[in-house]
Amino acid sequence: MTLHMLTHHRQKVEPSAIHAGTIDLRDIAHALAKMPRYNGHGPIDLHYSVAEHSVPMANYAYYDMLDRYNPHRIAASFALAALLHDAHEAYMGDLTRAAKQAAGPDYKLVCDHIQYEINLKFECFGVAEAFASEIKGLDTRILLNERPIIYPGSPPWEWEAEYDPLPFAKPLPCWSAAAARDAFMGHFTVLAQIKNHGLSHNIRLERL
C-alpha cells in the first residue's frame, strides 16, 4: 500500500514521488508557519517557526544583493531561492542538523528531490544552484540571531567565531503562526512580481 500525506489544502502527497501538480505554495506557507525551529526546543511560551526563519533571511538576501549593485530582478530571484530553501520541510518536517545526520542518506535524497521539484515549479532552480553556497552561508549566519532567542543564556556554539550574525535592525520578533504564514506569502508575492516584471511604484519590499 502506498502511503500519502494529506495537506492543509487537501492535496494527497507521496513525498518520494512529489510533483508540481501536488505542490501548493499555500500548503508550504501554512505548514512552515506552524512548524517550530529546533524541534521545538525553545521557551514554552515562544513560537519561532521555519516560515519566520525563512522570511528575514530572504529579506536580507534581497537587499544584500541590491547593495552589491545587482538589478532588482536578480536580487528578487536570489531572495526567492532563499525564501524557499526549507520549503521541502512542509512535506518532510524540520529536523535539526544532528538529526538529519542520524537519519541517513535516504532522508536527504527525498528532501533533495522535493526541494528540486519546488524550485522547478517556482522557477528558481537555476538561482538556487548558482547561489547554493551563499544561501547556505545565510542559513548558518541566522543561527547566531536565533540562538539568543531559542536558547537564552546559553554559551556560544564552538563554531560561532567563524561567522557574523545577519545585521538585522531589530531582534527576530517571533511571529504567531498566522503572521508568519502571511509574511511568507507576502514576501513570495512581492519577490515573484519583481523577478518577473521588475520594480514598480506599487510593488516594494519593506526592509525588515
PDB file of C-alpha atoms in Angstrom:
ATOM      1  CA  MET A   1       0.000   0.000   0.000  1.00  0.00           C
ATOM      2  CA  THR A   2       1.329   3.422  -0.976  1.00  0.00           C
ATOM      3  CA  LEU A   3       1.033   5.914   1.857  1.00  0.00           C
ATOM      4  CA  HIS A   4       0.146   9.545   1.222  1.00  0.00           C
ATOM      5  CA  MET A   5       0.025  12.588   3.430  1.00  0.00           C
ATOM      6  CA  LEU A   6      -2.936  14.946   3.256  1.00  0.00           C
ATOM      7  CA  THR A   7      -2.039  18.621   3.215  1.00  0.00           C
ATOM      8  CA  HIS A   8      -3.988  21.523   4.658  1.00  0.00           C
ATOM      9  CA  HIS A   9      -5.415  22.313   1.226  1.00  0.00           C
ATOM     10  CA  ARG A  10      -6.313  18.667   0.679  1.00  0.00           C
ATOM     11  CA  GLN A  11      -3.549  17.610  -1.637  1.00  0.00           C
ATOM     12  CA  LYS A  12      -2.630  13.929  -1.442  1.00  0.00           C
ATOM     13  CA  VAL A  13       1.155  13.856  -1.477  1.00  0.00           C
ATOM     14  CA  GLU A  14       3.551  10.930  -1.656  1.00  0.00           C
ATOM     15  CA  PRO A  15       6.792  12.667  -0.591  1.00  0.00           C
ATOM     16  CA  SER A  16       9.150  10.403  -2.533  1.00  0.00           C
ATOM     17  CA  ALA A  17       7.141  10.950  -5.736  1.00  0.00           C
ATOM     18  CA  ILE A  18       6.057  14.561  -5.324  1.00  0.00           C
ATOM     19  CA  HIS A  19       5.405  16.564  -8.491  1.00  0.00           C
ATOM     20  CA  ALA A  20       4.386  20.068  -9.488  1.00  0.00           C
ATOM     21  CA  GLY A  21       0.685  19.266  -9.536  1.00  0.00           C
ATOM     22  CA  THR A  22       0.613  18.468  -5.828  1.00  0.00           C
ATOM     23  CA  ILE A  23       2.849  21.345  -4.679  1.00  0.00           C
ATOM     24  CA  ASP A  24       0.802  24.263  -3.360  1.00  0.00           C
ATOM     25  CA  LEU A  25       2.536  27.367  -2.027  1.00  0.00           C
ATOM     26  CA  ARG A  26      -0.315  27.854   0.438  1.00  0.00           C
ATOM     27  CA  ASP A  27       0.418  24.429   1.933  1.00  0.00           C
ATOM     28  CA  ILE A  28       4.101  25.275   2.206  1.00  0.00           C
ATOM     29  CA  ALA A  29       3.431  28.600   3.952  1.00  0.00           C
ATOM     30  CA  HIS A  30       0.812  27.050   6.251  1.00  0.00           C
ATOM     31  CA  ALA A  31       2.954  24.120   7.351  1.00  0.00           C
ATOM     32  CA  LEU A  32       6.187  26.072   7.779  1.00  0.00           C
ATOM     33  CA  ALA A  33       4.366  28.713   9.828  1.00  0.00           C
ATOM     34  CA  LYS A  34       3.208  26.080  12.320  1.00  0.00           C
ATOM     35  CA  MET A  35       6.498  24.163  12.368  1.00  0.00           C
ATOM     36  CA  PRO A  36       8.844  25.147  15.215  1.00  0.00           C
ATOM     37  CA  ARG A  37      12.534  25.508  14.590  1.00  0.00           C
ATOM     38  CA  TYR A  38      14.987  23.419  16.638  1.00  0.00           C
ATOM     39  CA  ASN A  39      12.414  20.624  17.028  1.00  0.00           C
ATOM     40  CA  GLY A  40      10.543  22.844  19.466  1.00  0.00           C
ATOM     41  CA  HIS A  41      13.421  23.134  21.951  1.00  0.00           C
ATOM     42  CA  GLY A  42      12.790  26.765  22.800  1.00  0.00           C
ATOM     43  CA  PRO A  43      10.958  28.525  25.635  1.00  0.00           C
ATOM     44  CA  ILE A  44       7.499  27.031  26.126  1.00  0.00           C
ATOM     45  CA  ASP A  45       5.753  30.364  25.592  1.00  0.00           C
ATOM     46  CA  LEU A  46       7.616  31.172  22.361  1.00  0.00           C
ATOM     47  CA  HIS A  47       6.686  30.294  18.787  1.00  0.00           C
ATOM     48  CA  TYR A  48       9.508  30.637  16.291  1.00  0.00           C
ATOM     49  CA  SER A  49       8.711  28.884  13.038  1.00  0.00           C
ATOM     50  CA  VAL A  50      10.503  27.708   9.929  1.00  0.00           C
ATOM     51  CA  ALA A  51       8.466  30.264   7.966  1.00  0.00           C
ATOM     52  CA  GLU A  52       9.725  33.089  10.151  1.00  0.00           C
ATOM     53  CA  HIS A  53      13.288  31.778   9.815  1.00  0.00           C
ATOM     54  CA  SER A  54      12.905  31.965   6.026  1.00  0.00           C
ATOM     55  CA  VAL A  55      11.324  35.419   5.701  1.00  0.00           C
ATOM     56  CA  PRO A  56      14.001  37.669   7.269  1.00  0.00           C
ATOM     57  CA  MET A  57      16.699  35.574   5.614  1.00  0.00           C
ATOM     58  CA  ALA A  58      15.100  36.203   2.209  1.00  0.00           C
ATOM     59  CA  ASN A  59      14.552  39.873   3.026  1.00  0.00           C
ATOM     60  CA  TYR A  60      18.225  40.293   3.888  1.00  0.00           C
ATOM     61  CA  ALA A  61      19.246  38.351   0.757  1.00  0.00           C
ATOM     62  CA  TYR A  62      17.285  40.741  -1.450  1.00  0.00           C
ATOM     63  CA  TYR A  63      18.807  43.912  -0.030  1.00  0.00           C
ATOM     64  CA  ASP A  64      22.293  42.431   0.232  1.00  0.00           C
ATOM     65  CA  MET A  65      22.196  41.550  -3.471  1.00  0.00           C
ATOM     66  CA  LEU A  66      20.951  45.046  -4.318  1.00  0.00           C
ATOM     67  CA  ASP A  67      23.772  46.573  -2.275  1.00  0.00           C
ATOM     68  CA  ARG A  68      26.181  44.663  -4.493  1.00  0.00           C
ATOM     69  CA  TYR A  69      24.760  46.622  -7.443  1.00  0.00           C
ATOM     70  CA  ASN A  70      22.750  43.801  -8.944  1.00  0.00           C
ATOM     71  CA  PRO A  71      19.442  44.531 -10.709  1.00  0.00           C
ATOM     72  CA  HIS A  72      16.208  44.177  -8.774  1.00  0.00           C
ATOM     73  CA  ARG A  73      15.199  41.100 -10.776  1.00  0.00           C
ATOM     74  CA  ILE A  74      18.411  39.220  -9.925  1.00  0.00           C
ATOM     75  CA  ALA A  75      18.096  40.232  -6.283  1.00  0.00           C
ATOM     76  CA  ALA A  76      14.476  39.048  -6.222  1.00  0.00           C
ATOM     77  CA  SER A  77      15.404  35.701  -7.806  1.00  0.00           C
ATOM     78  CA  PHE A  78      18.125  35.168  -5.198  1.00  0.00           C
ATOM     79  CA  ALA A  79      15.756  36.131  -2.396  1.00  0.00           C
ATOM     80  CA  LEU A  80      13.056  33.757  -3.681  1.00  0.00           C
ATOM     81  CA  ALA A  81      15.531  30.883  -3.595  1.00  0.00           C
ATOM     82  CA  ALA A  82      16.423  31.882  -0.022  1.00  0.00           C
ATOM     83  CA  LEU A  83      12.753  32.124   0.964  1.00  0.00           C
ATOM     84  CA  LEU A  84      12.079  28.606  -0.350  1.00  0.00           C
ATOM     85  CA  HIS A  85      15.300  26.985   0.860  1.00  0.00           C
ATOM     86  CA  ASP A  86      13.485  24.965   3.545  1.00  0.00           C
ATOM     87  CA  ALA A  87      10.214  24.518   1.648  1.00  0.00           C
ATOM     88  CA  HIS A  88      10.703  20.731   1.459  1.00  0.00           C
ATOM     89  CA  GLU A  89      10.200  20.654   5.224  1.00  0.00           C
ATOM     90  CA  ALA A  90       6.495  21.306   4.651  1.00  0.00           C
ATOM     91  CA  TYR A  91       6.387  17.682   3.496  1.00  0.00           C
ATOM     92  CA  MET A  92       9.268  16.106   5.454  1.00  0.00           C
ATOM     93  CA  GLY A  93       9.360  18.003   8.749  1.00  0.00           C
ATOM     94  CA  ASP A  94      12.146  20.130  10.185  1.00  0.00           C
ATOM     95  CA  LEU A  95      14.990  18.111  11.662  1.00  0.00           C
ATOM     96  CA  THR A  96      17.983  19.600  13.405  1.00  0.00           C
ATOM     97  CA  ARG A  97      21.298  19.203  11.625  1.00  0.00           C
ATOM     98  CA  ALA A  98      22.275  16.462  14.081  1.00  0.00           C
ATOM     99  CA  ALA A  99      19.004  14.615  13.471  1.00  0.00           C
ATOM    100  CA  LYS A 100      19.430  14.866   9.695  1.00  0.00           C
ATOM    101  CA  GLN A 101      22.843  13.289  10.005  1.00  0.00           C
ATOM    102  CA  ALA A 102      21.396  10.487  12.111  1.00  0.00           C
ATOM    103  CA  ALA A 103      18.523   9.955   9.647  1.00  0.00           C
ATOM    104  CA  GLY A 104      20.988   8.955   6.966  1.00  0.00           C
ATOM    105  CA  PRO A 105      21.255   9.407   3.199  1.00  0.00           C
ATOM    106  CA  ASP A 106      17.769   8.186   2.260  1.00  0.00           C
ATOM    107  CA  TYR A 107      16.130  11.040   4.157  1.00  0.00           C
ATOM    108  CA  LYS A 108      18.388  13.558   2.414  1.00  0.00           C
ATOM    109  CA  LEU A 109      17.638  12.056  -1.003  1.00  0.00           C
ATOM    110  CA  VAL A 110      13.890  12.517  -0.537  1.00  0.00           C
ATOM    111  CA  CYS A 111      14.358  16.057   0.803  1.00  0.00           C
ATOM    112  CA  ASP A 112      16.580  16.929  -2.151  1.00  0.00           C
ATOM    113  CA  HIS A 113      14.025  15.516  -4.588  1.00  0.00           C
ATOM    114  CA  ILE A 114      11.194  17.548  -3.054  1.00  0.00           C
ATOM    115  CA  GLN A 115      13.288  20.722  -2.996  1.00  0.00           C
ATOM    116  CA  TYR A 116      14.224  20.157  -6.637  1.00  0.00           C
ATOM    117  CA  GLU A 117      10.557  19.908  -7.644  1.00  0.00           C
ATOM    118  CA  ILE A 118       9.661  23.007  -5.604  1.00  0.00           C
ATOM    119  CA  ASN A 119      12.470  25.045  -7.137  1.00  0.00           C
ATOM    120  CA  LEU A 120      11.412  23.952 -10.613  1.00  0.00           C
ATOM    121  CA  LYS A 121       7.769  24.838 -10.016  1.00  0.00           C
ATOM    122  CA  PHE A 122       8.562  28.302  -8.724  1.00  0.00           C
ATOM    123  CA  GLU A 123      11.258  28.943 -11.338  1.00  0.00           C
ATOM    124  CA  CYS A 124      14.218  29.443  -9.047  1.00  0.00           C
ATOM    125  CA  PHE A 125      16.160  26.202  -9.633  1.00  0.00           C
ATOM    126  CA  GLY A 126      18.992  27.832 -11.564  1.00  0.00           C
ATOM    127  CA  VAL A 127      19.472  30.576  -8.979  1.00  0.00           C
ATOM    128  CA  ALA A 128      19.239  28.107  -6.089  1.00  0.00           C
ATOM    129  CA  GLU A 129      22.009  26.036  -7.704  1.00  0.00           C
ATOM    130  CA  ALA A 130      24.196  29.001  -8.643  1.00  0.00           C
ATOM    131  CA  PHE A 131      23.964  30.595  -5.188  1.00  0.00           C
ATOM    132  CA  ALA A 132      23.754  27.417  -3.087  1.00  0.00           C
ATOM    133  CA  SER A 133      26.858  28.234  -1.055  1.00  0.00           C
ATOM    134  CA  GLU A 134      25.666  31.788  -0.371  1.00  0.00           C
ATOM    135  CA  ILE A 135      22.242  30.577   0.751  1.00  0.00           C
ATOM    136  CA  LYS A 136      23.917  28.005   2.982  1.00  0.00           C
ATOM    137  CA  GLY A 137      26.047  30.781   4.458  1.00  0.00           C
ATOM    138  CA  LEU A 138      22.985  32.894   5.251  1.00  0.00           C
ATOM    139  CA  ASP A 139      21.292  29.830   6.731  1.00  0.00           C
ATOM    140  CA  THR A 140      24.255  29.379   9.066  1.00  0.00           C
ATOM    141  CA  ARG A 141      24.641  33.046   9.978  1.00  0.00           C
ATOM    142  CA  ILE A 142      20.999  33.420  11.016  1.00  0.00           C
ATOM    143  CA  LEU A 143      21.591  30.713  13.623  1.00  0.00           C
ATOM    144  CA  LEU A 144      23.543  33.357  15.541  1.00  0.00           C
ATOM    145  CA  ASN A 145      20.478  35.601  15.515  1.00  0.00           C
ATOM    146  CA  GLU A 146      18.296  32.732  16.662  1.00  0.00           C
ATOM    147  CA  ARG A 147      20.397  31.240  19.469  1.00  0.00           C
ATOM    148  CA  PRO A 148      19.777  34.061  21.997  1.00  0.00           C
ATOM    149  CA  ILE A 149      16.026  33.634  21.436  1.00  0.00           C
ATOM    150  CA  ILE A 150      15.824  29.844  21.362  1.00  0.00           C
ATOM    151  CA  TYR A 151      18.485  29.177  24.000  1.00  0.00           C
ATOM    152  CA  PRO A 152      18.667  32.350  26.127  1.00  0.00           C
ATOM    153  CA  GLY A 153      21.763  32.494  28.299  1.00  0.00           C
ATOM    154  CA  SER A 154      23.465  29.590  26.545  1.00  0.00           C
ATOM    155  CA  PRO A 155      27.197  29.763  25.746  1.00  0.00           C
ATOM    156  CA  PRO A 156      28.246  30.357  22.131  1.00  0.00           C
ATOM    157  CA  TRP A 157      28.493  27.400  19.784  1.00  0.00           C
ATOM    158  CA  GLU A 158      32.077  26.335  19.164  1.00  0.00           C
ATOM    159  CA  TRP A 159      31.982  27.459  15.505  1.00  0.00           C
ATOM    160  CA  GLU A 160      30.463  30.924  16.098  1.00  0.00           C
ATOM    161  CA  ALA A 161      33.744  32.811  15.730  1.00  0.00           C
ATOM    162  CA  GLU A 162      33.810  31.846  12.042  1.00  0.00           C
ATOM    163  CA  TYR A 163      30.599  33.748  11.219  1.00  0.00           C
ATOM    164  CA  ASP A 164      28.805  37.034  11.815  1.00  0.00           C
ATOM    165  CA  PRO A 165      25.061  37.174  12.530  1.00  0.00           C
ATOM    166  CA  LEU A 166      22.838  38.767   9.924  1.00  0.00           C
ATOM    167  CA  PRO A 167      22.707  42.535  10.622  1.00  0.00           C
ATOM    168  CA  PHE A 168      19.018  42.899  11.375  1.00  0.00           C
ATOM    169  CA  ALA A 169      17.948  46.239  12.827  1.00  0.00           C
ATOM    170  CA  LYS A 170      15.744  44.508  15.424  1.00  0.00           C
ATOM    171  CA  PRO A 171      15.675  41.126  17.172  1.00  0.00           C
ATOM    172  CA  LEU A 172      13.605  38.441  15.482  1.00  0.00           C
ATOM    173  CA  PRO A 173      10.013  39.122  16.569  1.00  0.00           C
ATOM    174  CA  CYS A 174       8.715  35.528  16.972  1.00  0.00           C
ATOM    175  CA  TRP A 175       5.509  35.910  14.991  1.00  0.00           C
ATOM    176  CA  SER A 176       2.341  33.950  15.543  1.00  0.00           C
ATOM    177  CA  ALA A 177       1.734  31.155  13.064  1.00  0.00           C
ATOM    178  CA  ALA A 178      -0.800  33.286  11.187  1.00  0.00           C
ATOM    179  CA  ALA A 179       1.576  36.253  10.989  1.00  0.00           C
ATOM    180  CA  ALA A 180       4.440  34.040   9.809  1.00  0.00           C
ATOM    181  CA  ARG A 181       2.248  32.457   7.125  1.00  0.00           C
ATOM    182  CA  ASP A 182       1.091  35.860   5.879  1.00  0.00           C
ATOM    183  CA  ALA A 183       4.643  37.256   5.852  1.00  0.00           C
ATOM    184  CA  PHE A 184       5.876  34.223   3.907  1.00  0.00           C
ATOM    185  CA  MET A 185       3.090  34.535   1.333  1.00  0.00           C
ATOM    186  CA  GLY A 186       3.526  38.301   1.130  1.00  0.00           C
ATOM    187  CA  HIS A 187       7.259  38.080   0.519  1.00  0.00           C
ATOM    188  CA  PHE A 188       6.757  35.416  -2.123  1.00  0.00           C
ATOM    189  CA  THR A 189       4.174  37.529  -3.947  1.00  0.00           C
ATOM    190  CA  VAL A 190       6.312  40.666  -3.970  1.00  0.00           C
ATOM    191  CA  LEU A 191       9.547  38.872  -4.880  1.00  0.00           C
ATOM    192  CA  ALA A 192       7.894  36.913  -7.703  1.00  0.00           C
ATOM    193  CA  GLN A 193       6.400  40.128  -9.078  1.00  0.00           C
ATOM    194  CA  ILE A 194       9.782  41.878  -9.028  1.00  0.00           C
ATOM    195  CA  LYS A 195      11.524  38.836 -10.534  1.00  0.00           C
ATOM    196  CA  ASN A 196       9.061  38.569 -13.398  1.00  0.00           C
ATOM    197  CA  HIS A 197       8.163  42.204 -14.065  1.00  0.00           C
ATOM    198  CA  GLY A 198      10.707  44.401 -12.320  1.00  0.00           C
ATOM    199  CA  LEU A 199      10.160  47.070  -9.683  1.00  0.00           C
ATOM    200  CA  SER A 200       7.083  49.306  -9.851  1.00  0.00           C
ATOM    201  CA  HIS A 201       5.563  52.048  -7.742  1.00  0.00           C
ATOM    202  CA  ASN A 202       3.053  49.561  -6.320  1.00  0.00           C
ATOM    203  CA  ILE A 203       5.488  46.714  -5.663  1.00  0.00           C
ATOM    204  CA  ARG A 204       8.072  47.300  -2.968  1.00  0.00           C
ATOM    205  CA  LEU A 205       9.668  45.090  -0.371  1.00  0.00           C
ATOM    206  CA  GLU A 206       9.899  46.653   3.062  1.00  0.00           C
ATOM    207  CA  ARG A 207      13.278  46.129   4.705  1.00  0.00           C
ATOM    208  CA  LEU A 208      12.899  44.202   7.965  1.00  0.00           C
TER     209      LEU A 208
END
